[in-house]
PDB file of C-alpha atoms in Angstrom:
ATOM      1  CA  MET O   1      37.966 -54.721  26.422  1.00 38.00           C
ATOM      2  CA  GLY O   2      39.833 -54.572  29.736  1.00 36.00           C
ATOM      3  CA  ILE O   3      41.307 -57.956  30.701  1.00 34.00           C
ATOM      4  CA  GLU O   4      43.294 -57.833  33.899  1.00 33.00           C
ATOM      5  CA  GLU O   5      43.741 -61.491  34.760  1.00 32.00           C
ATOM      6  CA  GLU O   6      45.926 -63.572  32.509  1.00 32.00           C
ATOM      7  CA  SER O   7      43.458 -66.445  32.544  1.00 32.00           C
ATOM      8  CA  ARG O   8      40.569 -64.351  31.242  1.00 33.00           C
ATOM      9  CA  GLY O   9      39.558 -63.638  27.677  1.00 35.00           C
ATOM     10  CA  GLY O  10      40.630 -66.933  26.138  1.00 35.00           C
ATOM     11  CA  LEU O  11      44.126 -65.721  25.284  1.00 35.00           C
ATOM     12  CA  GLY O  12      45.865 -68.323  27.389  1.00 34.00           C
ATOM     13  CA  ARG O  13      48.387 -68.278  30.159  1.00 31.00           C
ATOM     14  CA  GLY O  14      50.885 -65.479  29.890  1.00 33.00           C
ATOM     15  CA  TRP O  15      48.715 -63.178  27.753  1.00 32.00           C
ATOM     16  CA  SER O  16      47.242 -59.998  29.119  1.00 31.00           C
ATOM     17  CA  ILE O  17      45.404 -57.105  27.514  1.00 30.00           C
ATOM     18  CA  CYS O  18      44.579 -53.798  29.131  1.00 31.00           C
ATOM     19  CA  SER O  19      42.485 -51.268  27.259  1.00 32.00           C
ATOM     20  CA  LYS O  20      40.426 -48.343  28.477  1.00 31.00           C
ATOM     21  CA  ARG O  21      39.116 -47.296  25.069  1.00 37.00           C
ATOM     22  CA  PRO O  22      37.856 -49.200  22.031  1.00 44.00           C
ATOM     23  CA  GLY O  23      40.664 -49.808  19.587  1.00 41.00           C
ATOM     24  CA  ASP O  24      43.418 -48.808  21.984  1.00 37.00           C
ATOM     25  CA  VAL O  25      45.529 -51.555  23.470  1.00 34.00           C
ATOM     26  CA  GLN O  26      47.837 -50.019  26.012  1.00 33.00           C
ATOM     27  CA  ALA O  27      49.949 -53.122  26.417  1.00 33.00           C
ATOM     28  CA  MET O  28      50.109 -56.608  24.978  1.00 35.00           C
ATOM     29  CA  ARG O  29      52.391 -59.141  26.553  1.00 32.00           C
ATOM     30  CA  GLY O  30      52.997 -62.774  25.729  1.00 36.00           C
ATOM     31  CA  THR O  31      55.282 -65.181  27.523  1.00 31.00           C
ATOM     32  CA  ALA O  32      56.142 -68.831  27.091  1.00 34.00           C
ATOM     33  CA  ASP O  33      58.115 -70.282  29.969  1.00 35.00           C
ATOM     34  CA  ALA O  34      59.181 -73.476  28.218  1.00 34.00           C
ATOM     35  CA  GLY O  35      59.281 -75.144  24.836  1.00 36.00           C
ATOM     36  CA  GLU O  36      61.626 -75.729  21.987  1.00 35.00           C
ATOM     37  CA  ARG O  37      62.686 -73.431  19.185  1.00 35.00           C
ATOM     38  CA  ALA O  38      61.455 -75.087  16.027  1.00 36.00           C
ATOM     39  CA  GLY O  39      62.470 -73.185  12.948  1.00 37.00           C
ATOM     40  CA  GLY O  40      62.593 -69.970  14.944  1.00 38.00           C
ATOM     41  CA  GLY O  41      58.898 -70.324  15.643  1.00 36.00           C
ATOM     42  CA  ALA O  42      58.725 -70.818  19.399  1.00 34.00           C
ATOM     43  CA  LEU O  43      59.311 -68.449  22.269  1.00 34.00           C
ATOM     44  CA  VAL O  44      61.307 -69.978  25.109  1.00 33.00           C
ATOM     45  CA  GLY O  45      61.200 -68.186  28.418  1.00 33.00           C
ATOM     46  CA  GLN O  46      61.115 -64.847  26.584  1.00 32.00           C
ATOM     47  CA  GLU O  47      58.673 -61.964  26.653  1.00 32.00           C
ATOM     48  CA  LEU O  48      56.928 -60.389  23.719  1.00 32.00           C
ATOM     49  CA  PHE O  49      55.891 -56.820  24.462  1.00 28.00           C
ATOM     50  CA  VAL O  50      53.914 -54.529  22.171  1.00 32.00           C
ATOM     51  CA  ALA O  51      53.321 -51.096  23.695  1.00 29.00           C
ATOM     52  CA  ARG O  52      50.236 -49.117  22.821  1.00 29.00           C
ATOM     53  CA  CYS O  53      49.040 -50.746  19.618  1.00 32.00           C
ATOM     54  CA  SER O  54      46.609 -48.159  18.311  1.00 34.00           C
ATOM     55  CA  ALA O  55      43.299 -48.868  16.568  1.00 38.00           C
ATOM     56  CA  VAL O  56      43.111 -52.568  17.336  1.00 40.00           C
ATOM     57  CA  PRO O  57      39.557 -53.842  16.776  1.00 44.00           C
ATOM     58  CA  PRO O  58      38.521 -55.972  19.758  1.00 44.00           C
ATOM     59  CA  ALA O  59      37.343 -58.644  17.312  1.00 45.00           C
ATOM     60  CA  ASP O  60      41.000 -59.240  16.416  1.00 47.00           C
ATOM     61  CA  TYR O  61      41.757 -60.405  19.948  1.00 44.00           C
ATOM     62  CA  LYS O  62      39.894 -63.563  19.020  1.00 46.00           C
ATOM     63  CA  LEU O  63      42.047 -63.899  15.915  1.00 46.00           C
ATOM     64  CA  ILE O  64      45.185 -63.804  18.053  1.00 44.00           C
ATOM     65  CA  ASP O  65      43.662 -66.476  20.259  1.00 46.00           C
ATOM     66  CA  ILE O  66      42.859 -68.665  17.230  1.00 44.00           C
ATOM     67  CA  ILE O  67      46.394 -68.321  15.875  1.00 41.00           C
ATOM     68  CA  ALA O  68      47.918 -69.140  19.247  1.00 42.00           C
ATOM     69  CA  ARG O  69      45.657 -72.162  19.687  1.00 45.00           C
ATOM     70  CA  ALA O  70      46.383 -73.423  16.177  1.00 42.00           C
ATOM     71  CA  SER O  71      50.119 -73.081  16.730  1.00 40.00           C
ATOM     72  CA  CYS O  72      50.257 -74.435  20.238  1.00 40.00           C
ATOM     73  CA  LYS O  73      52.221 -77.692  20.554  1.00 38.00           C
ATOM     74  CA  LYS O  74      50.656 -78.643  23.848  1.00 36.00           C
ATOM     75  CA  SER O  75      47.122 -79.917  24.359  1.00 36.00           C
ATOM     76  CA  SER O  76      46.137 -76.878  26.375  1.00 38.00           C
ATOM     77  CA  LEU O  77      47.171 -73.229  26.331  1.00 38.00           C
ATOM     78  CA  TYR O  78      46.530 -73.118  30.023  1.00 35.00           C
ATOM     79  CA  SER O  79      49.188 -75.669  30.936  1.00 35.00           C
ATOM     80  CA  LYS O  80      52.275 -74.442  32.695  1.00 38.00           C
ATOM     81  CA  SER O  81      54.465 -75.064  29.664  1.00 39.00           C
ATOM     82  CA  ILE O  82      53.305 -73.649  26.324  1.00 40.00           C
ATOM     83  CA  SER O  83      54.865 -73.073  22.952  1.00 46.00           C
ATOM     84  CA  PHE O  84      53.377 -71.326  19.930  1.00 47.00           C
ATOM     85  CA  ASP O  85      54.380 -69.934  16.560  1.00 54.00           C
ATOM     86  CA  SER O  86      55.410 -66.448  17.614  1.00 54.00           C
ATOM     87  CA  SER O  87      56.038 -65.291  14.040  1.00 57.00           C
ATOM     88  CA  LYS O  88      52.360 -65.677  13.206  1.00 49.00           C
ATOM     89  CA  VAL O  89      51.251 -63.843  16.322  1.00 48.00           C
ATOM     90  CA  LEU O  90      53.786 -61.085  15.706  1.00 52.00           C
ATOM     91  CA  ASN O  91      52.540 -60.684  12.154  1.00 51.00           C
ATOM     92  CA  VAL O  92      48.963 -60.181  13.352  1.00 43.00           C
ATOM     93  CA  LEU O  93      50.044 -57.715  16.030  1.00 45.00           C
ATOM     94  CA  LEU O  94      52.194 -55.680  13.661  1.00 47.00           C
ATOM     95  CA  ASN O  95      49.448 -55.533  11.049  1.00 51.00           C
ATOM     96  CA  MET O  96      47.011 -54.279  13.656  1.00 45.00           C
ATOM     97  CA  GLU O  97      49.496 -51.732  14.935  1.00 43.00           C
ATOM     98  CA  LYS O  98      49.775 -50.246  11.440  1.00 56.00           C
ATOM     99  CA  GLY O  99      46.052 -49.626  11.284  1.00 72.00           C
ATOM    100  CA  LYS O 100      44.679 -46.196  12.118  1.00 87.00           C
ATOM    101  CA  PRO O 101      41.055 -45.375  13.035  1.00 84.00           C
ATOM    102  CA  ASP O 102      40.520 -43.408   9.795  1.00 86.00           C
ATOM    103  CA  ASP O 103      41.982 -46.073   7.515  1.00 91.00           C
ATOM    104  CA  LYS O 104      39.496 -47.038   4.809  1.00 93.00           C
ATOM    105  CA  VAL O 105      38.571 -50.708   5.054  1.00 93.00           C
ATOM    106  CA  LEU O 106      35.597 -50.978   2.689  1.00 95.00           C
ATOM    107  CA  SER O 107      33.920 -49.088  -0.136  1.00 95.00           C
ATOM    108  CA  TYR O 108      30.394 -50.336  -0.726  1.00 95.00           C
ATOM    109  CA  ASN O 109      28.231 -48.514  -3.253  1.00 94.00           C
ATOM    110  CA  ASP O 110      28.554 -44.911  -2.080  1.00 91.00           C
ATOM    111  CA  VAL O 111      29.515 -45.762   1.504  1.00 96.00           C
ATOM    112  CA  VAL O 112      33.070 -45.843   2.855  1.00 96.00           C
ATOM    113  CA  LEU O 113      33.721 -47.652   6.126  1.00 96.00           C
ATOM    114  CA  ARG O 114      36.760 -46.982   8.316  1.00 94.00           C
ATOM    115  CA  ARG O 115      38.716 -49.161  10.708  1.00 94.00           C
ATOM    116  CA  SER O 116      37.039 -47.349  13.590  1.00 94.00           C
ATOM    117  CA  ASP O 117      33.670 -48.637  12.315  1.00 95.00           C
ATOM    118  CA  LEU O 118      34.866 -52.222  12.786  1.00 95.00           C
ATOM    119  CA  ASP O 119      35.791 -51.257  16.308  1.00 93.00           C
ATOM    120  CA  ILE O 120      32.278 -49.906  16.934  1.00 95.00           C
ATOM    121  CA  LEU O 121      30.638 -53.037  15.545  1.00 95.00           C
ATOM    122  CA  SER O 122      32.784 -55.151  17.834  1.00 92.00           C
ATOM    123  CA  GLY O 123      30.758 -53.425  20.523  1.00 79.00           C
ATOM    124  CA  PRO O 124      29.229 -52.620  22.822  1.00 89.00           C
ATOM    125  CA  TYR O 125      29.103 -49.154  21.270  1.00 94.00           C
ATOM    126  CA  PHE O 126      26.585 -46.719  19.767  1.00 94.00           C
ATOM    127  CA  LEU O 127      26.323 -47.135  15.978  1.00 96.00           C
ATOM    128  CA  ASN O 128      27.341 -44.146  13.879  1.00 96.00           C
ATOM    129  CA  ASP O 129      25.865 -42.752  10.657  1.00 95.00           C
ATOM    130  CA  ARG O 130      28.252 -44.649   8.385  1.00 96.00           C
ATOM    131  CA  ILE O 131      27.346 -48.084   9.706  1.00 97.00           C
ATOM    132  CA  ILE O 132      23.609 -47.457   9.417  1.00 98.00           C
ATOM    133  CA  GLU O 133      24.056 -46.003   5.926  1.00 98.00           C
ATOM    134  CA  PHE O 134      26.128 -49.042   4.936  1.00 98.00           C
ATOM    135  CA  TYR O 135      23.482 -51.476   6.130  1.00 98.00           C
ATOM    136  CA  PHE O 136      20.675 -49.520   4.464  1.00 98.00           C
ATOM    137  CA  SER O 137      22.675 -49.636   1.230  1.00 97.00           C
ATOM    138  CA  TYR O 138      23.168 -53.374   1.666  1.00 97.00           C
ATOM    139  CA  LEU O 139      19.436 -53.946   2.232  1.00 97.00           C
ATOM    140  CA  THR O 140      18.696 -51.881  -0.871  1.00 96.00           C
ATOM    141  CA  SER O 141      20.926 -54.279  -2.822  1.00 95.00           C
ATOM    142  CA  CYS O 142      19.120 -57.252  -1.283  1.00 95.00           C
ATOM    143  CA  TYR O 143      15.667 -55.831  -2.020  1.00 94.00           C
ATOM    144  CA  PRO O 144      16.085 -53.911  -5.287  1.00 93.00           C
ATOM    145  CA  SER O 145      12.905 -52.001  -6.066  1.00 94.00           C
ATOM    146  CA  GLU O 146      12.006 -48.474  -7.089  1.00 95.00           C
ATOM    147  CA  ASP O 147       9.078 -48.789  -4.684  1.00 96.00           C
ATOM    148  CA  ILE O 148      11.396 -48.789  -1.667  1.00 97.00           C
ATOM    149  CA  LEU O 149      13.602 -45.992  -0.378  1.00 98.00           C
ATOM    150  CA  LEU O 150      15.886 -46.416   2.616  1.00 98.00           C
ATOM    151  CA  VAL O 151      16.995 -42.870   3.337  1.00 97.00           C
ATOM    152  CA  PRO O 152      20.634 -42.382   4.423  1.00 96.00           C
ATOM    153  CA  PRO O 153      21.029 -40.890   7.923  1.00 96.00           C
ATOM    154  CA  SER O 154      22.682 -37.702   6.632  1.00 94.00           C
ATOM    155  CA  ILE O 155      19.733 -36.967   4.339  1.00 95.00           C
ATOM    156  CA  ALA O 156      17.164 -37.729   7.029  1.00 96.00           C
ATOM    157  CA  PHE O 157      19.054 -35.418   9.379  1.00 95.00           C
ATOM    158  CA  TRP O 158      19.091 -32.575   6.856  1.00 93.00           C
ATOM    159  CA  ILE O 159      15.380 -32.996   6.188  1.00 95.00           C
ATOM    160  CA  LYS O 160      14.762 -32.668   9.916  1.00 95.00           C
ATOM    161  CA  GLU O 161      16.999 -29.633  10.350  1.00 93.00           C
ATOM    162  CA  CYS O 162      16.464 -27.836   7.017  1.00 91.00           C
ATOM    163  CA  PRO O 163      15.979 -24.124   7.841  1.00 86.00           C
ATOM    164  CA  ASP O 164      13.612 -23.088   5.023  1.00 87.00           C
ATOM    165  CA  SER O 165      10.996 -24.609   2.732  1.00 83.00           C
ATOM    166  CA  ALA O 166      12.707 -23.594  -0.499  1.00 84.00           C
ATOM    167  CA  SER O 167      15.893 -25.444   0.369  1.00 87.00           C
ATOM    168  CA  LEU O 168      13.877 -28.418   1.550  1.00 92.00           C
ATOM    169  CA  LYS O 169      12.011 -28.641  -1.750  1.00 91.00           C
ATOM    170  CA  ASP O 170      15.234 -28.694  -3.772  1.00 89.00           C
ATOM    171  CA  PHE O 171      16.595 -31.349  -1.460  1.00 87.00           C
ATOM    172  CA  VAL O 172      13.542 -33.615  -1.272  1.00 94.00           C
ATOM    173  CA  GLU O 173      12.220 -33.603  -4.843  1.00 93.00           C
ATOM    174  CA  PRO O 174      15.067 -35.773  -6.265  1.00 94.00           C
ATOM    175  CA  LEU O 175      14.048 -38.502  -3.789  1.00 96.00           C
ATOM    176  CA  HIS O 176      10.716 -38.983  -5.636  1.00 96.00           C
ATOM    177  CA  LEU O 177       8.879 -39.602  -2.380  1.00 97.00           C
ATOM    178  CA  SER O 178       5.451 -39.425  -4.022  1.00 96.00           C
ATOM    179  CA  THR O 179       6.164 -42.554  -6.091  1.00 97.00           C
ATOM    180  CA  ARG O 180       7.526 -44.714  -3.284  1.00 97.00           C
ATOM    181  CA  LYS O 181       5.428 -47.329  -1.528  1.00 96.00           C
ATOM    182  CA  LEU O 182       7.764 -47.889   1.405  1.00 97.00           C
ATOM    183  CA  ILE O 183      10.136 -45.259   2.840  1.00 98.00           C
ATOM    184  CA  ILE O 184      12.270 -45.599   5.946  1.00 98.00           C
ATOM    185  CA  PHE O 185      13.988 -42.655   7.642  1.00 98.00           C
ATOM    186  CA  PRO O 186      16.558 -43.212  10.420  1.00 98.00           C
ATOM    187  CA  ILE O 187      15.895 -40.627  13.135  1.00 97.00           C
ATOM    188  CA  ASN O 188      18.620 -39.163  15.317  1.00 96.00           C
ATOM    189  CA  ASP O 189      18.151 -36.750  18.215  1.00 94.00           C
ATOM    190  CA  ASN O 190      21.065 -34.531  17.172  1.00 93.00           C
ATOM    191  CA  GLU O 191      19.916 -30.952  16.502  1.00 87.00           C
ATOM    192  CA  ASP O 192      23.314 -29.366  15.926  1.00 83.00           C
ATOM    193  CA  VAL O 193      24.092 -29.172  12.184  1.00 79.00           C
ATOM    194  CA  THR O 194      27.715 -28.287  12.981  1.00 76.00           C
ATOM    195  CA  MET O 195      28.300 -31.521  14.872  1.00 74.00           C
ATOM    196  CA  ALA O 196      29.166 -34.517  12.701  1.00 69.00           C
ATOM    197  CA  GLU O 197      27.839 -37.827  13.990  1.00 71.00           C
ATOM    198  CA  GLY O 198      26.264 -36.141  16.999  1.00 77.00           C
ATOM    199  CA  GLY O 199      23.261 -37.284  18.993  1.00 87.00           C
ATOM    200  CA  SER O 200      22.722 -40.051  21.491  1.00 91.00           C
ATOM    201  CA  HIS O 201      19.721 -42.035  20.215  1.00 96.00           C
ATOM    202  CA  TRP O 202      18.425 -43.653  17.018  1.00 97.00           C
ATOM    203  CA  SER O 203      14.892 -44.605  16.025  1.00 98.00           C
ATOM    204  CA  LEU O 204      13.150 -44.991  12.664  1.00 98.00           C
ATOM    205  CA  LEU O 205      10.154 -43.568  10.836  1.00 98.00           C
ATOM    206  CA  ALA O 206       8.557 -45.840   8.212  1.00 98.00           C
ATOM    207  CA  PHE O 207       5.994 -44.730   5.631  1.00 98.00           C
ATOM    208  CA  GLU O 208       3.683 -47.319   4.001  1.00 95.00           C
ATOM    209  CA  ARG O 209       1.508 -46.077   1.159  1.00 94.00           C
ATOM    210  CA  ASN O 210      -1.414 -48.515   1.345  1.00 91.00           C
ATOM    211  CA  ALA O 211      -1.854 -47.698   5.015  1.00 92.00           C
ATOM    212  CA  ASN O 212      -1.134 -44.020   4.260  1.00 94.00           C
ATOM    213  CA  ALA O 213       0.725 -43.800   7.548  1.00 95.00           C
ATOM    214  CA  PHE O 214       4.100 -42.869   8.973  1.00 97.00           C
ATOM    215  CA  VAL O 215       4.940 -45.263  11.805  1.00 97.00           C
ATOM    216  CA  HIS O 216       7.569 -44.358  14.373  1.00 98.00           C
ATOM    217  CA  HIS O 217       9.517 -47.210  15.983  1.00 98.00           C
ATOM    218  CA  ASP O 218      11.574 -46.273  19.023  1.00 97.00           C
ATOM    219  CA  SER O 219      13.389 -48.920  21.061  1.00 97.00           C
ATOM    220  CA  SER O 220      13.648 -46.658  24.126  1.00 95.00           C
ATOM    221  CA  SER O 221      11.151 -47.169  26.909  1.00 88.00           C
ATOM    222  CA  SER O 222       9.780 -43.610  26.603  1.00 89.00           C
ATOM    223  CA  SER O 223       9.758 -43.131  22.802  1.00 90.00           C
ATOM    224  CA  PHE O 224      12.556 -40.641  23.284  1.00 93.00           C
ATOM    225  CA  ASN O 225      12.703 -39.599  19.622  1.00 95.00           C
ATOM    226  CA  ALA O 226       9.002 -39.022  18.984  1.00 96.00           C
ATOM    227  CA  ALA O 227       9.379 -35.238  18.634  1.00 96.00           C
ATOM    228  CA  ASN O 228      12.265 -35.613  16.175  1.00 97.00           C
ATOM    229  CA  ALA O 229      10.288 -38.159  14.153  1.00 98.00           C
ATOM    230  CA  LYS O 230       7.333 -35.763  13.965  1.00 97.00           C
ATOM    231  CA  ARG O 231       9.613 -33.066  12.578  1.00 96.00           C
ATOM    232  CA  VAL O 232      10.584 -35.347   9.695  1.00 97.00           C
ATOM    233  CA  TYR O 233       6.939 -36.362   9.227  1.00 97.00           C
ATOM    234  CA  ARG O 234       5.818 -32.735   8.987  1.00 96.00           C
ATOM    235  CA  ALA O 235       8.659 -31.879   6.601  1.00 96.00           C
ATOM    236  CA  VAL O 236       7.967 -34.638   4.067  1.00 97.00           C
ATOM    237  CA  THR O 237       4.210 -35.298   4.271  1.00 96.00           C
ATOM    238  CA  SER O 238       3.288 -32.844   1.521  1.00 95.00           C
ATOM    239  CA  TYR O 239       5.907 -34.421  -0.781  1.00 96.00           C
ATOM    240  CA  THR O 240       4.939 -37.989   0.085  1.00 97.00           C
ATOM    241  CA  ALA O 241       1.224 -38.343   0.771  1.00 95.00           C
ATOM    242  CA  PRO O 242      -0.822 -35.354   1.968  1.00 93.00           C
ATOM    243  CA  GLY O 243      -3.176 -36.476   4.702  1.00 94.00           C
ATOM    244  CA  ALA O 244      -0.987 -39.360   5.862  1.00 96.00           C
ATOM    245  CA  THR O 245      -1.209 -40.008   9.586  1.00 96.00           C
ATOM    246  CA  PHE O 246       1.552 -40.240  12.186  1.00 97.00           C
ATOM    247  CA  VAL O 247       1.601 -43.274  14.502  1.00 96.00           C
ATOM    248  CA  ASP O 248       4.015 -43.627  17.401  1.00 97.00           C
ATOM    249  CA  TRP O 249       3.885 -47.418  17.755  1.00 95.00           C
ATOM    250  CA  PRO O 250       3.980 -48.244  21.500  1.00 94.00           C
ATOM    251  CA  ASN O 251       4.787 -51.946  21.118  1.00 94.00           C
ATOM    252  CA  THR O 252       8.124 -51.506  19.381  1.00 97.00           C
ATOM    253  CA  PRO O 253      10.653 -54.013  20.811  1.00 96.00           C
ATOM    254  CA  LYS O 254      12.651 -52.340  23.551  1.00 96.00           C
ATOM    255  CA  GLN O 255      16.406 -52.316  23.988  1.00 96.00           C
ATOM    256  CA  VAL O 256      17.847 -53.638  27.231  1.00 95.00           C
ATOM    257  CA  ASN O 257      20.947 -51.449  27.291  1.00 94.00           C
ATOM    258  CA  GLY O 258      22.024 -47.916  26.458  1.00 93.00           C
ATOM    259  CA  TYR O 259      23.881 -48.504  23.189  1.00 95.00           C
ATOM    260  CA  ASP O 260      21.946 -50.841  20.857  1.00 96.00           C
ATOM    261  CA  CYS O 261      19.372 -48.356  19.522  1.00 97.00           C
ATOM    262  CA  GLY O 262      21.121 -48.204  16.147  1.00 97.00           C
ATOM    263  CA  VAL O 263      21.178 -51.990  15.860  1.00 98.00           C
ATOM    264  CA  TYR O 264      17.437 -52.020  16.595  1.00 98.00           C
ATOM    265  CA  VAL O 265      16.991 -49.592  13.695  1.00 98.00           C
ATOM    266  CA  THR O 266      18.827 -51.950  11.333  1.00 98.00           C
ATOM    267  CA  ALA O 267      16.990 -55.009  12.661  1.00 98.00           C
ATOM    268  CA  ILE O 268      13.524 -53.432  12.403  1.00 98.00           C
ATOM    269  CA  THR O 269      14.327 -52.096   8.931  1.00 98.00           C
ATOM    270  CA  ARG O 270      15.340 -55.564   7.781  1.00 98.00           C
ATOM    271  CA  SER O 271      12.128 -57.042   9.185  1.00 97.00           C
ATOM    272  CA  ILE O 272      10.013 -54.407   7.433  1.00 97.00           C
ATOM    273  CA  CYS O 273      11.747 -55.093   4.122  1.00 97.00           C
ATOM    274  CA  GLU O 274      11.185 -58.832   4.527  1.00 96.00           C
ATOM    275  CA  TRP O 275       7.538 -58.183   5.324  1.00 95.00           C
ATOM    276  CA  TYR O 276       7.126 -55.958   2.276  1.00 94.00           C
ATOM    277  CA  PHE O 277       8.366 -58.672  -0.073  1.00 92.00           C
ATOM    278  CA  SER O 278       6.240 -61.324   1.606  1.00 89.00           C
ATOM    279  CA  GLU O 279       2.622 -62.208   0.827  1.00 79.00           C
ATOM    280  CA  ALA O 280       1.360 -60.540   3.994  1.00 75.00           C
ATOM    281  CA  PRO O 281      -1.540 -58.055   3.664  1.00 71.00           C
ATOM    282  CA  LYS O 282      -0.453 -54.484   2.962  1.00 68.00           C
ATOM    283  CA  ASP O 283      -2.815 -52.334   4.993  1.00 66.00           C
ATOM    284  CA  MET O 284      -2.922 -50.738   8.431  1.00 68.00           C
ATOM    285  CA  GLU O 285      -4.460 -53.833   9.986  1.00 73.00           C
ATOM    286  CA  GLY O 286      -1.835 -56.116   8.506  1.00 73.00           C
ATOM    287  CA  LEU O 287       1.336 -54.058   8.691  1.00 92.00           C
ATOM    288  CA  TRP O 288       4.746 -55.449   9.687  1.00 95.00           C
ATOM    289  CA  PHE O 289       4.100 -55.379  13.440  1.00 94.00           C
ATOM    290  CA  PRO O 290       3.858 -59.190  13.969  1.00 93.00           C
ATOM    291  CA  THR O 291       7.023 -59.717  11.896  1.00 94.00           C
ATOM    292  CA  VAL O 292       8.960 -57.146  13.908  1.00 96.00           C
ATOM    293  CA  LYS O 293       7.712 -58.581  17.200  1.00 94.00           C
ATOM    294  CA  GLU O 294       8.780 -62.084  16.218  1.00 95.00           C
ATOM    295  CA  GLN O 295      12.168 -61.238  14.718  1.00 96.00           C
ATOM    296  CA  VAL O 296      13.482 -58.325  16.768  1.00 97.00           C
ATOM    297  CA  THR O 297      14.443 -59.529  20.224  1.00 96.00           C
ATOM    298  CA  PRO O 298      17.388 -58.603  22.464  1.00 95.00           C
ATOM    299  CA  SER O 299      19.172 -61.848  21.594  1.00 94.00           C
ATOM    300  CA  ALA O 300      18.533 -61.383  17.866  1.00 96.00           C
ATOM    301  CA  VAL O 301      19.841 -57.809  18.044  1.00 96.00           C
ATOM    302  CA  SER O 302      22.987 -58.982  19.811  1.00 93.00           C
ATOM    303  CA  ILE O 303      23.556 -61.541  17.064  1.00 95.00           C
ATOM    304  CA  MET O 304      22.834 -58.979  14.361  1.00 96.00           C
ATOM    305  CA  ARG O 305      25.628 -56.706  15.529  1.00 95.00           C
ATOM    306  CA  ARG O 306      28.036 -59.566  14.906  1.00 96.00           C
ATOM    307  CA  GLU O 307      26.340 -60.391  11.600  1.00 97.00           C
ATOM    308  CA  ILE O 308      26.931 -56.867  10.311  1.00 97.00           C
ATOM    309  CA  LEU O 309      30.577 -57.061  11.350  1.00 97.00           C
ATOM    310  CA  ASP O 310      30.953 -60.431   9.611  1.00 97.00           C
ATOM    311  CA  LEU O 311      29.257 -59.001   6.519  1.00 97.00           C
ATOM    312  CA  VAL O 312      31.725 -56.117   6.398  1.00 97.00           C
ATOM    313  CA  ARG O 313      34.691 -58.459   6.812  1.00 95.00           C
ATOM    314  CA  SER O 314      33.331 -60.734   4.081  1.00 95.00           C
ATOM    315  CA  LEU O 315      32.926 -57.828   1.676  1.00 96.00           C
ATOM    316  CA  MET O 316      36.433 -56.624   2.551  1.00 95.00           C
ATOM    317  CA  THR O 317      37.880 -59.890   1.264  1.00 93.00           C
ATOM    318  CA  LYS O 318      36.096 -59.480  -2.076  1.00 89.00           C
ATOM    319  CA  GLN O 319      37.123 -55.937  -2.932  1.00 79.00           C
TER     320      GLN O 319
END
């Protein structure tokens, strides 16, 4: 986050936040230099100091701002004299301070999200396995069909790194790849099986049966993950569709920063699923490429990151 000037960040005069890491607020300070105490709810010329609130999702800064604005008795938070309901703000701060990065915030199907995942989605940060697995699980719920398989990142990773064919067979056969019409594998460049959530780049490999092709979509400018995608392709072709071709699609929408590759994977996957359930032709000439080109843009990806965060928060309120 990193807000050094009190007037920045929409928190109002007298508020300052300094953070060097996501989810780590080193100091929060609020002052009100005038106002009346109304039912113990206003701060008058006093200072509220919360030192090192750990695991505070940046998205909650906005919540503090909303509470302060709603409680403010003046027309503007930026006036010299302000007064707000400090009990409400304190309650939010204390609740956030209690949270730890590994605290479970949502169980969805077989996926468990942690508080640190909310922090990542608040961005701008590289998506981890759990978030991509959660969104794949959500899309599977939105598009229920035995024809479609959205492979969790951990399974795609093991397929890529499996050391022998016998183990691979036992692992792949329960997926029933030969009966699926659309399969999407998230591809990560991590090659170290001892490193959880390793790697530095995501792409996706999509198989479409009518086209009998595996199509690799990489949002990097150089198709950074092509070799890793080919490893998955070679591992599963005989179980999916012998003779299927590999296509590294050069016109995949490109990311404009160094951290949104995972969001591009979720956005492209959503577009492919929408295409599959549409009336569009299902062959190599009429694949999902126009849909992806139209829907997956840098602005749409930026919005989607927030949409996933809002989706998680919405599901949290229902569990």
